[in-house]
Amino acid sequence: MEHYAIYSEDCPRILSDCLDAPCMQRLKDVGMNCGCEYTSFARFNGLLPYSRFDHSVGVGRIVWHFTHDEKQTAAGLLHDVASPVFAHVVDFLKGDYLTQESTEDGTETIIANDAALQNALHAHGLKTFDVSDYHRYPIADNDSPRLSADRLEYTLGNLLNYRIRTPEAVRAFYEDLSVAANEDGVDELAFSTAALAEDFAFASLECSRIYVSDEDRYAMQMLSEVLRLALDHGVLQEADLASTEPAVIAKLTACEPTAAAWNRFCTLRSMRRADAPDGEGQWRRIPAKKRYIDPLIIGIGRVSVYSEAFHTAVTAFRSDPQTEWLMGE
């Protein structure tokens, strides 16, 4: 990815030694956009390829840049190895769409069972326990809405991919960050410049609105129903969800009725919304997890305290009840 150089000028050996492991290579065929890029919605047209592999390497580079710690760096790199095809669509499939944690199931087992990865870890004196849970390392991950390497990477990646900010603006955000103790005394990525922190907060909120937009929520729900249909008809097995998107799409399109369902999904291009279902069609009411970032400004506090405008915008975002009915056409 072109913005890797922003994150870290060098790729440490702990990263390069782990990249060829099968569990990492699989992520090249698992997208960051949760299947939305396969629809015909204008919002997702023209997106550059952005895989879980790209994201994971970015997270690893960010963690290395701010910590130079091999355990934390490897944990950041490996945090998505359990991501299924279409990523958080499987949360919708499993009824976990409001917490979106089911996609992390199995991370430790996958790391432990990948022989190539184990060899790479052992060469650096690392064990599975050291790298199997990036939640242990607050620079790699922390509780929302704080800023971590994981949240930072997909935000900067999407700011570029959705053309919300320029590469120069993304670089300015990144170069203003350092590690500082937050209000709980825990290390966190924090901004030095209040104006940049506020701009980043508003930019990330634009991404957040995309993540819960009508098109995004509807696409993820309908794709989860395609997967459910495929599982119910034996077109897919549960194990296929841990394979790759090209492999799953090949199976979906190879037989009916999943081929027709997949084609309907791919032709979605416009949305209707209503207070109640209006006639026939695939109307759905779809709540979704609302993610946003409230960055820390060194010596000042959270952007939501510094900026009344951001506080108002976040309050409005969080208070949206998402009770409308949606139908894609």
XYZ file of C-alpha atoms in Angstrom:
329
model
C 0.000 0.000 0.000
C 1.269 3.489 -0.855
C 0.823 4.751 2.701
C 3.044 2.071 4.303
C 5.962 4.479 4.014
C 4.046 6.960 6.141
C 3.769 4.424 8.958
C 7.377 3.293 9.155
C 10.392 3.788 6.934
C 11.571 0.260 7.596
C 9.878 -3.106 7.796
C 11.280 -4.851 10.874
C 12.352 -8.475 10.565
C 9.591 -9.664 12.885
C 7.093 -8.484 10.284
C 8.885 -9.686 7.172
C 9.552 -13.093 8.739
C 5.839 -13.646 9.437
C 4.354 -12.438 6.153
C 4.758 -15.704 4.210
C 2.862 -17.748 6.795
C -0.292 -19.288 5.240
C -2.582 -17.647 7.783
C -1.245 -14.240 6.711
C -1.246 -14.941 2.970
C -4.936 -15.928 3.123
C -5.765 -12.385 4.215
C -4.753 -11.064 0.791
C -8.111 -12.404 -0.419
C -10.238 -11.078 2.451
C -11.331 -7.488 1.913
C -11.572 -4.578 4.310
C -14.891 -3.399 2.886
C -16.904 -6.405 4.058
C -18.248 -7.337 0.645
C -19.658 -3.879 -0.126
C -17.163 -3.495 -2.971
C -18.958 -6.289 -4.873
C -22.196 -4.278 -5.053
C -23.047 -1.617 -7.637
C -23.626 1.157 -5.097
C -21.932 4.345 -6.301
C -20.462 4.873 -2.814
C -18.250 1.807 -3.281
C -17.429 2.120 -6.976
C -13.799 2.729 -7.797
C -12.400 1.749 -4.416
C -8.796 0.628 -4.544
C -8.065 -2.943 -3.418
C -7.703 -2.912 0.370
C -7.290 -6.287 2.002
C -7.025 -7.530 5.569
C -3.407 -8.328 4.699
C -2.778 -4.685 3.757
C -4.444 -3.529 6.962
C -2.582 -6.011 9.138
C 0.830 -5.063 7.761
C -0.078 -1.427 8.302
C -1.036 -2.074 11.917
C 2.237 -3.926 12.478
C 4.235 -1.054 11.021
C 2.402 1.493 13.157
C 2.960 -0.493 16.345
C 6.647 -0.904 15.486
C 7.011 2.819 14.764
C 5.669 3.802 18.179
C 7.009 0.959 20.347
C 9.892 -0.888 18.639
C 8.629 -3.891 20.595
C 8.537 -7.238 18.777
C 5.740 -8.779 20.871
C 3.419 -5.846 20.346
C 4.335 -5.542 16.679
C 3.658 -9.221 15.945
C 0.397 -9.110 17.905
C -0.714 -6.137 15.822
C 0.248 -7.888 12.604
C -1.621 -11.084 13.514
C -4.770 -9.582 15.012
C -6.922 -10.345 11.950
C -5.752 -13.884 11.097
C -9.150 -15.283 12.114
C -11.112 -12.855 9.922
C -13.565 -14.856 7.793
C -14.473 -14.106 4.206
C -16.277 -10.760 3.907
C -15.085 -10.088 7.474
C -17.849 -8.505 9.580
C -20.598 -9.855 7.317
C -20.141 -13.055 9.318
C -21.022 -11.065 12.453
C -24.368 -10.346 10.772
C -24.639 -14.040 9.897
C -24.081 -14.986 13.546
C -26.228 -12.232 15.044
C -23.202 -10.399 16.482
C -23.476 -7.269 14.345
C -23.724 -4.849 17.288
C -20.478 -5.942 18.960
C -18.636 -7.386 15.930
C -16.409 -9.650 18.000
C -17.218 -13.084 16.596
C -14.707 -12.579 13.773
C -11.883 -12.784 16.338
C -12.830 -16.320 17.392
C -10.022 -18.786 16.852
C -7.095 -16.370 16.619
C -4.946 -18.253 19.124
C -5.656 -21.647 17.528
C -4.818 -20.391 14.040
C -1.510 -18.940 15.215
C -0.629 -22.112 17.131
C -1.393 -24.371 14.154
C 0.507 -22.452 11.472
C 3.903 -24.182 11.392
C 5.581 -21.521 9.254
C 4.396 -18.808 11.587
C 5.515 -20.747 14.634
C 8.991 -21.094 13.149
C 9.153 -17.358 12.541
C 7.970 -16.551 16.060
C 10.408 -18.980 17.670
C 13.280 -17.396 15.724
C 12.497 -14.185 17.590
C 12.020 -15.855 20.955
C 8.259 -15.368 20.864
C 5.472 -17.755 21.860
C 1.842 -17.990 20.795
C 0.699 -16.388 24.050
C 2.856 -13.326 23.387
C 1.107 -12.478 20.116
C -2.344 -14.084 20.161
C -4.260 -11.251 21.853
C -3.447 -7.724 20.759
C -5.928 -6.383 23.299
C -3.127 -6.786 25.856
C -1.180 -3.989 24.211
C -2.913 -0.576 24.349
C -0.930 0.922 21.471
C -2.109 -1.936 19.244
C -5.693 -1.908 20.538
C -7.779 -0.247 23.223
C -11.396 0.473 24.016
C -13.379 2.646 21.621
C -13.423 5.617 21.154
C -9.725 5.824 22.038
C -7.088 5.812 19.314
C -5.052 2.649 18.715
C -2.895 1.388 15.860
C -5.759 -0.773 14.586
C -8.243 2.110 14.496
C -5.643 4.494 13.142
C -4.668 2.227 10.239
C -8.135 1.543 8.889
C -9.090 5.187 9.374
C -6.109 6.545 7.471
C -6.533 3.841 4.822
C -10.181 4.713 4.329
C -9.556 8.462 4.374
C -7.415 7.848 1.316
C -9.625 5.196 -0.288
C -12.821 7.232 0.049
C -10.896 10.371 -0.932
C -11.925 12.149 2.254
C -8.400 13.495 2.828
C -5.268 13.826 0.694
C -2.062 11.827 1.248
C -0.465 15.029 2.529
C -3.195 15.463 5.143
C -2.889 11.818 6.197
C 0.864 12.218 6.627
C 0.322 15.359 8.709
C -2.031 13.461 11.026
C 0.443 10.630 11.472
C 3.484 12.786 12.059
C 1.698 14.730 14.809
C 1.126 11.580 16.886
C 3.170 10.276 19.782
C 2.613 8.035 22.790
C 1.234 9.726 25.906
C -0.497 8.650 29.096
C -4.258 9.119 28.888
C -6.666 10.054 31.685
C -6.330 6.535 33.124
C -2.551 6.575 33.017
C -2.482 4.118 30.103
C -0.335 4.712 27.024
C -2.288 5.892 23.989
C -1.574 7.410 20.596
C -2.175 11.132 21.073
C -1.983 14.324 19.041
C 0.267 17.244 19.875
C -1.659 19.804 17.794
C -5.280 20.521 18.731
C -6.329 21.659 15.249
C -4.972 18.501 13.629
C -6.634 16.335 16.269
C -9.976 18.036 15.630
C -9.616 17.662 11.860
C -8.743 13.981 12.266
C -11.738 13.468 14.556
C -14.136 14.986 12.028
C -12.511 13.071 9.163
C -12.807 9.782 11.045
C -16.447 10.598 11.779
C -17.035 10.844 8.021
C -15.696 7.294 7.773
C -17.938 6.229 10.650
C -20.994 7.519 8.805
C -20.012 5.401 5.796
C -19.642 2.304 8.003
C -23.284 2.638 9.126
C -24.708 4.154 5.949
C -27.863 2.644 4.476
C -25.855 1.062 1.657
C -23.261 -0.448 3.970
C -25.701 -1.888 6.509
C -28.015 -3.242 3.835
C -25.195 -4.782 1.802
C -23.768 -6.579 4.819
C -27.151 -7.881 5.894
C -28.067 -9.133 2.414
C -24.674 -10.759 1.894
C -25.080 -12.536 5.229
C -28.385 -13.895 3.924
C -26.664 -15.138 0.761
C -24.170 -16.972 2.965
C -26.967 -18.399 5.112
C -28.730 -19.662 1.988
C -25.501 -21.271 0.804
C -24.896 -22.949 4.155
C -28.474 -24.211 4.370
C -28.262 -25.731 0.872
C -24.840 -27.271 1.395
C -23.239 -25.031 -1.212
C -20.886 -23.833 1.512
C -19.631 -25.516 4.627
C -18.737 -23.634 7.792
C -15.053 -24.209 7.014
C -15.431 -22.280 3.747
C -15.922 -19.098 5.748
C -12.273 -19.399 6.784
C -11.062 -19.659 3.181
C -10.886 -16.795 0.662
C -13.446 -14.588 -1.040
C -12.608 -15.764 -4.597
C -13.052 -19.390 -3.492
C -16.404 -18.683 -1.837
C -17.682 -16.578 -4.735
C -16.787 -19.414 -7.129
C -18.946 -21.789 -5.096
C -21.806 -19.304 -4.797
C -21.938 -18.762 -8.556
C -21.586 -22.428 -9.479
C -25.118 -23.495 -8.585
C -28.653 -22.301 -7.944
C -30.211 -20.743 -5.946
C -27.092 -19.099 -4.599
C -25.963 -17.864 -8.015
C -29.184 -15.881 -8.414
C -28.933 -14.519 -4.865
C -25.308 -13.483 -5.409
C -26.172 -11.773 -8.698
C -29.012 -9.842 -7.021
C -26.592 -8.735 -4.347
C -24.028 -7.568 -6.906
C -26.604 -5.488 -8.806
C -27.710 -3.471 -5.758
C -27.294 0.152 -6.779
C -29.860 2.315 -4.974
C -31.625 2.469 -1.615
C -35.128 3.159 -0.418
C -36.039 3.887 3.199
C -39.427 4.041 4.899
C -41.021 4.146 8.345
C -42.698 0.831 7.511
C -42.306 -1.750 4.716
C -44.017 -0.537 1.553
C -45.258 -3.400 -0.592
C -43.166 -6.323 -1.726
C -39.413 -6.454 -1.660
C -36.539 -7.276 0.618
C -37.175 -4.719 3.326
C -34.940 -4.959 6.373
C -34.519 -3.017 9.609
C -30.798 -3.127 10.382
C -29.091 -1.655 13.438
C -25.309 -1.559 13.282
C -22.305 -0.937 15.498
C -21.455 2.772 15.654
C -17.710 3.257 15.673
C -16.045 6.633 16.111
C -12.765 8.008 17.452
C -12.387 10.707 20.100
C -8.628 11.366 20.045
C -6.513 12.567 22.932
C -4.710 15.913 22.685
C -1.600 16.092 24.847
C -2.070 18.629 27.639
C -5.710 19.284 26.734
C -7.774 16.089 26.791
C -10.255 14.559 24.377
C -11.298 16.358 21.200
C -14.916 16.097 22.363
C -13.981 18.322 25.326
C -11.840 20.702 23.288
C -14.304 21.042 20.390
C -17.984 21.729 21.055
C -18.664 21.236 17.348
C -17.228 17.707 17.432
C -19.079 16.895 20.655
C -22.340 17.954 18.980
C -21.577 15.942 15.841
C -20.726 12.775 17.808
C -23.838 13.126 19.956
C -26.001 13.335 16.830
C -24.210 10.344 15.302
C -24.652 8.202 18.399
C -28.293 9.157 18.904
C -29.476 7.990 15.459
C -31.908 5.173 16.375
C -31.503 3.328 13.046
C -35.161 2.337 13.159
C -36.015 3.021 9.516
C -36.760 0.189 7.106
C -34.370 -0.215 4.188
C -34.622 -1.851 0.774
C -31.976 -1.998 -1.903
C -32.737 -2.152 -5.604
